[in-house]
Amino acid sequence: MSPPNQSIEGLPQEASNRSLNATETPEAWDPGILQVLKISLVVVLSIITLATVLSNAFVLTTILLTRKLHTPANYLIGSLATTDLLVSILVMPISIAYTTTRTWSFGQILCDIWVSSDITCCTASILHLCVIALDRYWAITDALEYSKRRTAGHAAAMIAAVWVISICISIPPLAKAQEEMSDCLVNTSQISYTIYSTCGAFYIPSILLIILYSRIYSAARSHILNPPSLTGKRFTTAHLITGSAGSSLCSLNPSLHEVHSHAGSPLFFNHVKIKLADSALERKRISTARERKATKTLGIILGAFIICWLPFFVVSLVLPLCRDSCWIHPALFDFFTWLGYLNSLINPIIYTVFNEDFRQAFQKVVHFRKAS
């Protein structure tokens, strides 16, 4: 996301001196070394951006070309990949130029577009993780009822809600124009907006994700620790009843041992044990295994999300609240910002590595492209 507005004028003398010293130090370096560092930074950030574009594009392509993945749950994953793709196309390239030059030279209009795209897409990416977790939670804890509502239309409604909330969070910064066009920053003079945006984009979703995942984990663990007691095969006694007229009747009622014909003479039968495969139980076992893998994948995504975005949002909330006594080196804030962007690269990698359906489908797509 875009950095908050930090001004040296608002800092105490000691913090101001630290800021000035920090900004002057690179200028004292050898110009050749400084140029090499800038080029190296551009190369690294460009590789991250390109990898983010390709990985999310591959996830989308895999979903589109694989009929097996055309499910409501995977539609949410596809929407997440679309959002992360937008981050890599609309936000990250401009951020490379701004991070390396530390000067905004693209004008007010592009600044507004970039800031709104940054906040909207990054918030939407985070909120997508919430709806994916919510979908998984309902699927595990209320499978029978939710299966009736788990449709493409329901997934579309959840995706629409994500984008509406994200846009609502991104609109307020556009109300006040930037005073200095050498910078393109999110205005944090309104503390109420800072609290509103950080809570809406990160803190509330994080709490929701942690609660949902803990319940998903408990439900999945309960299924794992208390599996069906049957072994997967069921032995059923079939009774072969032979009548006097040469006809036969097969009864599956094990409580009957003798029946009488219309004439009153008893009809006797032999007991035949038939080994029947319990397909319903087998499906249950497969479903439990899938739930366990999906829960593991969701847990890895949750951990990656918190690691990537927590530093940025802590700084974004704390700096405006203690503007007279807090300071952070611009380079460190840039690192936290790109660590958040990195989450858009990590999400598709996690799905292709830890989700078996995606991994198999992805391999098929790659082999198909090589063959063609």
Tab-separated table of C-alpha atoms in Angstrom:
chain	number	residue	atom	x	y	z
A	1	MET	CA	0.000	0.000	0.000
A	2	SER	CA	1.002	3.633	-0.306
A	3	PRO	CA	3.161	5.061	2.470
A	4	PRO	CA	1.666	7.413	5.035
A	5	ASN	CA	2.590	11.049	4.900
A	6	GLN	CA	5.718	11.641	6.992
A	7	SER	CA	7.049	15.166	7.310
A	8	ILE	CA	10.323	16.119	8.933
A	9	GLU	CA	8.799	19.413	10.054
A	10	GLY	CA	6.484	17.593	12.466
A	11	LEU	CA	9.299	15.632	14.137
A	12	PRO	CA	11.173	16.599	17.290
A	13	GLN	CA	14.729	17.866	16.828
A	14	GLU	CA	16.397	14.529	17.613
A	15	ALA	CA	14.164	12.608	15.223
A	16	SER	CA	14.582	15.313	12.598
A	17	ASN	CA	18.349	15.032	12.847
A	18	ARG	CA	18.140	11.266	12.478
A	19	SER	CA	15.945	11.710	9.408
A	20	LEU	CA	18.299	14.237	7.846
A	21	ASN	CA	21.327	12.103	8.562
A	22	ALA	CA	19.580	9.060	7.086
A	23	THR	CA	18.695	10.902	3.895
A	24	GLU	CA	22.115	12.520	3.565
A	25	THR	CA	24.130	9.356	4.062
A	26	PRO	CA	23.502	7.822	0.588
A	27	GLU	CA	24.480	11.094	-1.050
A	28	ALA	CA	27.905	10.870	0.617
A	29	TRP	CA	28.496	7.497	-1.017
A	30	ASP	CA	30.413	7.097	-4.220
A	31	PRO	CA	28.043	7.888	-7.126
A	32	GLY	CA	29.073	4.695	-8.914
A	33	ILE	CA	28.218	2.532	-5.886
A	34	LEU	CA	24.918	4.355	-5.423
A	35	GLN	CA	24.027	3.774	-9.061
A	36	VAL	CA	24.835	0.072	-8.779
A	37	LEU	CA	22.630	-0.204	-5.672
A	38	LYS	CA	19.737	1.506	-7.452
A	39	ILE	CA	20.061	-0.720	-10.502
A	40	SER	CA	20.245	-3.811	-8.291
A	41	LEU	CA	17.120	-2.698	-6.427
A	42	VAL	CA	15.265	-2.120	-9.692
A	43	VAL	CA	16.264	-5.585	-10.930
A	44	VAL	CA	15.161	-7.328	-7.717
A	45	LEU	CA	11.826	-5.506	-7.534
A	46	SER	CA	11.220	-6.087	-11.249
A	47	ILE	CA	11.818	-9.827	-10.819
A	48	ILE	CA	9.322	-9.904	-7.923
A	49	THR	CA	6.779	-8.012	-10.023
A	50	LEU	CA	7.229	-10.233	-13.081
A	51	ALA	CA	7.024	-13.392	-10.951
A	52	THR	CA	3.811	-12.090	-9.389
A	53	VAL	CA	2.301	-11.449	-12.818
A	54	LEU	CA	3.247	-14.875	-14.191
A	55	SER	CA	2.275	-16.922	-11.127
A	56	ASN	CA	-1.185	-15.374	-10.819
A	57	ALA	CA	-1.722	-15.563	-14.570
A	58	PHE	CA	-0.883	-19.282	-14.455
A	59	VAL	CA	-3.368	-19.850	-11.634
A	60	LEU	CA	-6.096	-18.125	-13.641
A	61	THR	CA	-5.176	-20.055	-16.783
A	62	THR	CA	-5.195	-23.332	-14.872
A	63	ILE	CA	-8.668	-22.675	-13.485
A	64	LEU	CA	-10.035	-21.615	-16.859
A	65	LEU	CA	-8.634	-24.646	-18.728
A	66	THR	CA	-9.401	-27.303	-16.097
A	67	ARG	CA	-13.057	-28.276	-15.863
A	68	LYS	CA	-12.431	-30.089	-12.569
A	69	LEU	CA	-11.535	-26.769	-10.957
A	70	HIS	CA	-14.775	-25.069	-12.011
A	71	THR	CA	-16.232	-25.010	-8.501
A	72	PRO	CA	-17.470	-22.106	-6.316
A	73	ALA	CA	-14.511	-22.529	-3.952
A	74	ASN	CA	-12.040	-22.265	-6.828
A	75	TYR	CA	-13.908	-19.273	-8.244
A	76	LEU	CA	-12.941	-17.461	-5.034
A	77	ILE	CA	-9.327	-18.535	-5.512
A	78	GLY	CA	-9.479	-17.356	-9.117
A	79	SER	CA	-10.812	-13.996	-7.975
A	80	LEU	CA	-7.956	-13.741	-5.461
A	81	ALA	CA	-5.497	-14.465	-8.282
A	82	THR	CA	-7.158	-11.748	-10.389
A	83	THR	CA	-6.807	-9.264	-7.548
A	84	ASP	CA	-3.150	-10.136	-6.987
A	85	LEU	CA	-2.596	-9.848	-10.734
A	86	LEU	CA	-4.022	-6.315	-10.617
A	87	VAL	CA	-1.630	-5.479	-7.779
A	88	SER	CA	1.298	-6.625	-9.915
A	89	ILE	CA	0.121	-4.678	-12.973
A	90	LEU	CA	-1.372	-1.450	-11.570
A	91	VAL	CA	0.569	-0.927	-8.357
A	92	MET	CA	3.977	-2.599	-8.280
A	93	PRO	CA	5.558	-1.167	-11.489
A	94	ILE	CA	4.899	2.441	-10.455
A	95	SER	CA	6.017	1.622	-6.934
A	96	ILE	CA	9.371	0.464	-8.353
A	97	ALA	CA	9.974	3.900	-9.881
A	98	TYR	CA	8.795	5.722	-6.764
A	99	THR	CA	10.841	3.547	-4.401
A	100	THR	CA	14.089	3.938	-6.326
A	101	THR	CA	13.828	7.644	-7.200
A	102	ARG	CA	11.974	8.817	-4.061
A	103	THR	CA	10.369	11.523	-6.195
A	104	TRP	CA	6.913	11.594	-7.765
A	105	SER	CA	7.018	12.941	-11.311
A	106	PHE	CA	3.811	11.502	-12.812
A	107	GLY	CA	1.339	14.258	-11.925
A	108	GLN	CA	-1.702	14.548	-9.669
A	109	ILE	CA	-4.114	12.440	-11.730
A	110	LEU	CA	-1.829	9.432	-11.936
A	111	CYS	CA	-1.044	9.845	-8.243
A	112	ASP	CA	-4.749	9.604	-7.389
A	113	ILE	CA	-5.175	6.581	-9.651
A	114	TRP	CA	-2.139	4.846	-8.180
A	115	VAL	CA	-3.087	5.505	-4.555
A	116	SER	CA	-6.687	4.370	-5.055
A	117	SER	CA	-5.565	1.276	-6.995
A	118	ASP	CA	-2.994	0.482	-4.320
A	119	ILE	CA	-5.437	0.684	-1.419
A	120	THR	CA	-8.321	-0.977	-3.288
A	121	CYS	CA	-6.397	-3.938	-4.718
A	122	CYS	CA	-4.326	-4.652	-1.615
A	123	THR	CA	-7.408	-4.468	0.602
A	124	ALA	CA	-9.356	-6.687	-1.803
A	125	SER	CA	-6.531	-9.231	-1.770
A	126	ILE	CA	-6.660	-9.348	2.031
A	127	LEU	CA	-10.470	-9.559	2.160
A	128	HIS	CA	-10.432	-12.403	-0.388
A	129	LEU	CA	-8.548	-14.464	2.174
A	130	CYS	CA	-11.435	-13.807	4.572
A	131	VAL	CA	-14.159	-14.993	2.188
A	132	ILE	CA	-12.089	-18.071	1.249
A	133	ALA	CA	-11.746	-18.921	4.948
A	134	LEU	CA	-15.448	-18.235	5.506
A	135	ASP	CA	-16.357	-20.506	2.602
A	136	ARG	CA	-14.137	-23.266	4.013
A	137	TYR	CA	-15.616	-22.793	7.505
A	138	TRP	CA	-19.199	-23.153	6.285
A	139	ALA	CA	-18.268	-26.122	4.100
A	140	ILE	CA	-16.830	-27.999	7.081
A	141	THR	CA	-19.190	-27.028	9.904
A	142	ASP	CA	-22.470	-26.915	7.968
A	143	ALA	CA	-21.750	-29.111	4.960
A	144	LEU	CA	-25.283	-30.313	4.268
A	145	GLU	CA	-27.018	-26.942	4.314
A	146	TYR	CA	-24.161	-24.943	2.816
A	147	SER	CA	-23.823	-27.324	-0.121
A	148	LYS	CA	-27.244	-26.090	-1.272
A	149	ARG	CA	-26.118	-22.442	-1.183
A	150	ARG	CA	-22.557	-23.008	-2.395
A	151	THR	CA	-23.149	-21.907	-5.978
A	152	ALA	CA	-21.394	-19.707	-8.494
A	153	GLY	CA	-23.893	-16.952	-7.724
A	154	HIS	CA	-23.110	-17.137	-4.013
A	155	ALA	CA	-19.378	-16.911	-4.766
A	156	ALA	CA	-20.021	-13.907	-7.024
A	157	ALA	CA	-21.955	-12.165	-4.225
A	158	MET	CA	-19.050	-12.686	-1.813
A	159	ILE	CA	-16.584	-11.333	-4.381
A	160	ALA	CA	-18.793	-8.288	-5.008
A	161	ALA	CA	-18.947	-7.583	-1.255
A	162	VAL	CA	-15.133	-7.692	-1.119
A	163	TRP	CA	-14.775	-5.074	-3.842
A	164	VAL	CA	-17.464	-2.798	-2.388
A	165	ILE	CA	-15.730	-2.737	1.005
A	166	SER	CA	-12.322	-2.208	-0.624
A	167	ILE	CA	-13.553	0.739	-2.688
A	168	CYS	CA	-15.190	2.312	0.371
A	169	ILE	CA	-11.831	2.200	2.162
A	170	SER	CA	-9.936	3.709	-0.796
A	171	ILE	CA	-12.243	6.656	-1.556
A	172	PRO	CA	-11.523	9.037	1.405
A	173	PRO	CA	-7.840	9.726	0.520
A	174	LEU	CA	-8.951	11.088	-2.851
A	175	ALA	CA	-11.023	13.822	-1.202
A	176	LYS	CA	-7.938	15.884	-0.318
A	177	ALA	CA	-5.413	16.736	-3.014
A	178	GLN	CA	-1.685	16.468	-2.396
A	179	GLU	CA	-0.037	19.773	-1.521
A	180	GLU	CA	3.408	18.833	-2.814
A	181	MET	CA	3.644	16.900	-6.042
A	182	SER	CA	7.186	15.784	-5.303
A	183	ASP	CA	5.509	13.099	-3.193
A	184	CYS	CA	2.482	10.858	-3.673
A	185	LEU	CA	1.416	9.809	-0.188
A	186	VAL	CA	-1.706	8.799	1.682
A	187	ASN	CA	-2.792	11.767	3.758
A	188	THR	CA	-2.861	10.705	7.406
A	189	SER	CA	-3.749	14.049	8.981
A	190	GLN	CA	-7.169	12.600	9.791
A	191	ILE	CA	-6.504	10.083	12.544
A	192	SER	CA	-10.056	8.785	12.229
A	193	TYR	CA	-9.410	7.681	8.643
A	194	THR	CA	-6.121	6.041	9.622
A	195	ILE	CA	-7.896	3.954	12.261
A	196	TYR	CA	-10.820	3.256	9.908
A	197	SER	CA	-8.633	2.160	6.987
A	198	THR	CA	-6.114	0.066	8.933
A	199	CYS	CA	-8.822	-1.673	10.929
A	200	GLY	CA	-10.993	-2.279	7.870
A	201	ALA	CA	-8.141	-3.453	5.653
A	202	PHE	CA	-6.096	-5.478	8.135
A	203	TYR	CA	-6.903	-5.690	11.840
A	204	ILE	CA	-10.553	-6.751	11.606
A	205	PRO	CA	-9.862	-9.202	8.718
A	206	SER	CA	-6.912	-10.622	10.681
A	207	ILE	CA	-9.036	-11.233	13.779
A	208	LEU	CA	-11.738	-12.802	11.611
A	209	LEU	CA	-9.182	-15.021	9.863
A	210	ILE	CA	-7.681	-16.200	13.132
A	211	ILE	CA	-11.121	-17.024	14.593
A	212	LEU	CA	-12.250	-18.812	11.436
A	213	TYR	CA	-9.048	-20.779	11.086
A	214	SER	CA	-9.074	-21.870	14.733
A	215	ARG	CA	-12.617	-23.186	14.283
A	216	ILE	CA	-11.782	-24.807	10.959
A	217	TYR	CA	-8.762	-26.451	12.530
A	218	SER	CA	-10.830	-27.718	15.479
A	219	ALA	CA	-13.505	-29.142	13.159
A	220	ALA	CA	-10.953	-30.777	10.860
A	221	ARG	CA	-9.021	-32.187	13.820
A	222	SER	CA	-12.247	-33.618	15.232
A	223	HIS	CA	-12.906	-35.384	11.927
A	224	ILE	CA	-9.356	-36.744	11.861
A	225	LEU	CA	-9.290	-37.942	15.481
A	226	ASN	CA	-12.777	-39.465	15.274
A	227	PRO	CA	-12.893	-41.260	11.908
A	228	PRO	CA	-15.696	-43.665	10.976
A	229	SER	CA	-15.353	-46.889	12.970
A	230	LEU	CA	-15.987	-49.106	9.985
A	231	THR	CA	-13.011	-50.384	8.050
A	232	GLY	CA	-14.321	-49.392	4.692
A	233	LYS	CA	-15.843	-52.774	3.821
A	234	ARG	CA	-19.192	-54.034	4.987
A	235	PHE	CA	-20.323	-57.675	5.180
A	236	THR	CA	-24.000	-58.133	4.520
A	237	THR	CA	-25.848	-61.466	4.808
A	238	ALA	CA	-28.039	-62.208	1.808
A	239	HIS	CA	-30.717	-64.877	2.099
A	240	LEU	CA	-31.361	-66.984	-0.981
A	241	ILE	CA	-34.923	-68.297	-0.824
A	242	THR	CA	-35.823	-71.114	-3.214
A	243	GLY	CA	-39.492	-71.860	-3.826
A	244	SER	CA	-41.027	-75.150	-4.871
A	245	ALA	CA	-41.995	-73.873	-8.283
A	246	GLY	CA	-38.332	-73.243	-9.190
A	247	SER	CA	-38.560	-69.541	-8.591
A	248	SER	CA	-36.195	-67.791	-6.246
A	249	LEU	CA	-36.355	-64.697	-4.092
A	250	CYS	CA	-33.422	-62.809	-2.604
A	251	SER	CA	-34.037	-61.222	0.778
A	252	LEU	CA	-31.596	-58.915	2.581
A	253	ASN	CA	-33.384	-59.178	5.903
A	254	PRO	CA	-31.070	-61.124	8.226
A	255	SER	CA	-33.763	-61.632	10.859
A	256	LEU	CA	-35.746	-64.086	8.733
A	257	HIS	CA	-34.743	-67.712	8.868
A	258	GLU	CA	-37.910	-69.361	7.612
A	259	VAL	CA	-40.830	-68.304	5.463
A	260	HIS	CA	-43.934	-70.146	4.474
A	261	SER	CA	-45.441	-70.580	1.058
A	262	HIS	CA	-49.078	-69.956	0.328
A	263	ALA	CA	-49.665	-73.692	0.759
A	264	GLY	CA	-48.254	-73.589	4.278
A	265	SER	CA	-45.122	-75.638	3.522
A	266	PRO	CA	-41.913	-74.076	4.821
A	267	LEU	CA	-39.323	-72.694	2.461
A	268	PHE	CA	-35.705	-72.948	3.601
A	269	PHE	CA	-32.794	-70.802	2.371
A	270	ASN	CA	-29.061	-70.776	2.505
A	271	HIS	CA	-27.009	-67.886	3.923
A	272	VAL	CA	-24.614	-66.289	1.470
A	273	LYS	CA	-22.145	-63.645	2.605
A	274	ILE	CA	-21.520	-60.967	0.007
A	275	LYS	CA	-18.616	-58.601	0.416
A	276	LEU	CA	-19.890	-55.128	-0.506
A	277	ALA	CA	-17.644	-52.095	-0.914
A	278	ASP	CA	-19.039	-49.197	1.043
A	279	SER	CA	-18.593	-46.411	-1.504
A	280	ALA	CA	-20.237	-43.833	0.751
A	281	LEU	CA	-17.689	-44.485	3.483
A	282	GLU	CA	-14.861	-44.354	0.969
A	283	ARG	CA	-16.086	-40.990	-0.260
A	284	LYS	CA	-16.200	-39.805	3.341
A	285	ARG	CA	-12.586	-40.817	3.848
A	286	ILE	CA	-11.503	-38.979	0.697
A	287	SER	CA	-13.478	-35.918	1.766
A	288	THR	CA	-11.801	-35.954	5.198
A	289	ALA	CA	-8.364	-36.149	3.570
A	290	ARG	CA	-9.223	-33.209	1.330
A	291	GLU	CA	-10.464	-31.219	4.327
A	292	ARG	CA	-7.175	-31.864	6.112
A	293	LYS	CA	-5.114	-30.718	3.104
A	294	ALA	CA	-7.315	-27.674	2.536
A	295	THR	CA	-7.024	-26.738	6.210
A	296	LYS	CA	-3.225	-27.042	6.041
A	297	THR	CA	-3.123	-24.869	2.912
A	298	LEU	CA	-5.358	-22.264	4.544
A	299	GLY	CA	-3.134	-22.236	7.622
A	300	ILE	CA	-0.020	-21.605	5.524
A	301	ILE	CA	-1.798	-18.788	3.682
A	302	LEU	CA	-2.877	-17.238	7.002
A	303	GLY	CA	0.676	-17.385	8.350
A	304	ALA	CA	2.132	-15.872	5.189
A	305	PHE	CA	-0.493	-13.116	5.217
A	306	ILE	CA	0.279	-12.063	8.797
A	307	ILE	CA	4.053	-12.168	8.263
A	308	CYS	CA	3.801	-10.089	5.070
A	309	TRP	CA	1.317	-7.415	6.145
A	310	LEU	CA	1.660	-7.046	9.935
A	311	PRO	CA	4.813	-4.835	9.901
A	312	PHE	CA	3.308	-2.440	7.351
A	313	PHE	CA	0.015	-1.959	9.166
A	314	VAL	CA	1.633	-1.618	12.578
A	315	VAL	CA	3.805	1.209	11.242
A	316	SER	CA	0.887	2.734	9.297
A	317	LEU	CA	-1.193	2.931	12.480
A	318	VAL	CA	1.505	3.865	14.989
A	319	LEU	CA	3.243	6.650	13.031
A	320	PRO	CA	0.188	8.917	12.641
A	321	LEU	CA	-0.804	8.321	16.271
A	322	CYS	CA	2.577	9.350	17.704
A	323	ARG	CA	3.752	11.671	14.961
A	324	ASP	CA	5.672	13.901	17.412
A	325	SER	CA	7.818	11.136	18.843
A	326	CYS	CA	7.952	8.312	16.287
A	327	TRP	CA	10.158	7.946	13.252
A	328	ILE	CA	11.067	5.196	10.824
A	329	HIS	CA	13.753	5.111	8.175
A	330	PRO	CA	12.200	5.502	4.699
A	331	ALA	CA	14.117	2.487	3.418
A	332	LEU	CA	12.669	0.322	6.199
A	333	PHE	CA	9.163	1.495	5.379
A	334	ASP	CA	9.759	0.688	1.704
A	335	PHE	CA	10.851	-2.787	2.801
A	336	PHE	CA	7.629	-3.267	4.795
A	337	THR	CA	5.595	-2.038	1.822
A	338	TRP	CA	7.193	-4.504	-0.579
A	339	LEU	CA	6.911	-7.261	1.999
A	340	GLY	CA	3.149	-6.675	1.794
A	341	TYR	CA	3.250	-6.749	-2.001
A	342	LEU	CA	5.148	-10.025	-1.756
A	343	ASN	CA	2.006	-11.627	-0.362
A	344	SER	CA	0.485	-11.357	-3.849
A	345	LEU	CA	3.321	-13.573	-5.104
A	346	ILE	CA	3.160	-16.032	-2.210
A	347	ASN	CA	-0.576	-16.786	-2.526
A	348	PRO	CA	-0.445	-18.481	-5.971
A	349	ILE	CA	2.767	-20.321	-5.052
A	350	ILE	CA	1.087	-21.809	-1.978
A	351	TYR	CA	-1.873	-23.046	-4.004
A	352	THR	CA	0.264	-24.629	-6.716
A	353	VAL	CA	2.573	-26.305	-4.187
A	354	PHE	CA	0.206	-27.430	-1.425
A	355	ASN	CA	-3.085	-27.950	-3.281
A	356	GLU	CA	-2.986	-31.316	-5.061
A	357	ASP	CA	-5.786	-30.502	-7.529
A	358	PHE	CA	-4.088	-27.267	-8.561
A	359	ARG	CA	-0.683	-28.927	-8.752
A	360	GLN	CA	-1.921	-31.692	-11.051
A	361	ALA	CA	-3.912	-29.295	-13.220
A	362	PHE	CA	-0.976	-26.885	-13.365
A	363	GLN	CA	1.337	-29.671	-14.520
A	364	LYS	CA	-1.120	-30.654	-17.237
A	365	VAL	CA	-1.304	-27.068	-18.461
A	366	VAL	CA	2.490	-26.788	-18.543
A	367	HIS	CA	2.872	-30.100	-20.397
A	368	PHE	CA	0.182	-29.046	-22.866
A	369	ARG	CA	1.982	-25.768	-23.579
A	370	LYS	CA	5.289	-27.618	-24.074
A	371	ALA	CA	3.678	-30.132	-26.419
A	372	SER	CA	2.100	-27.410	-28.512
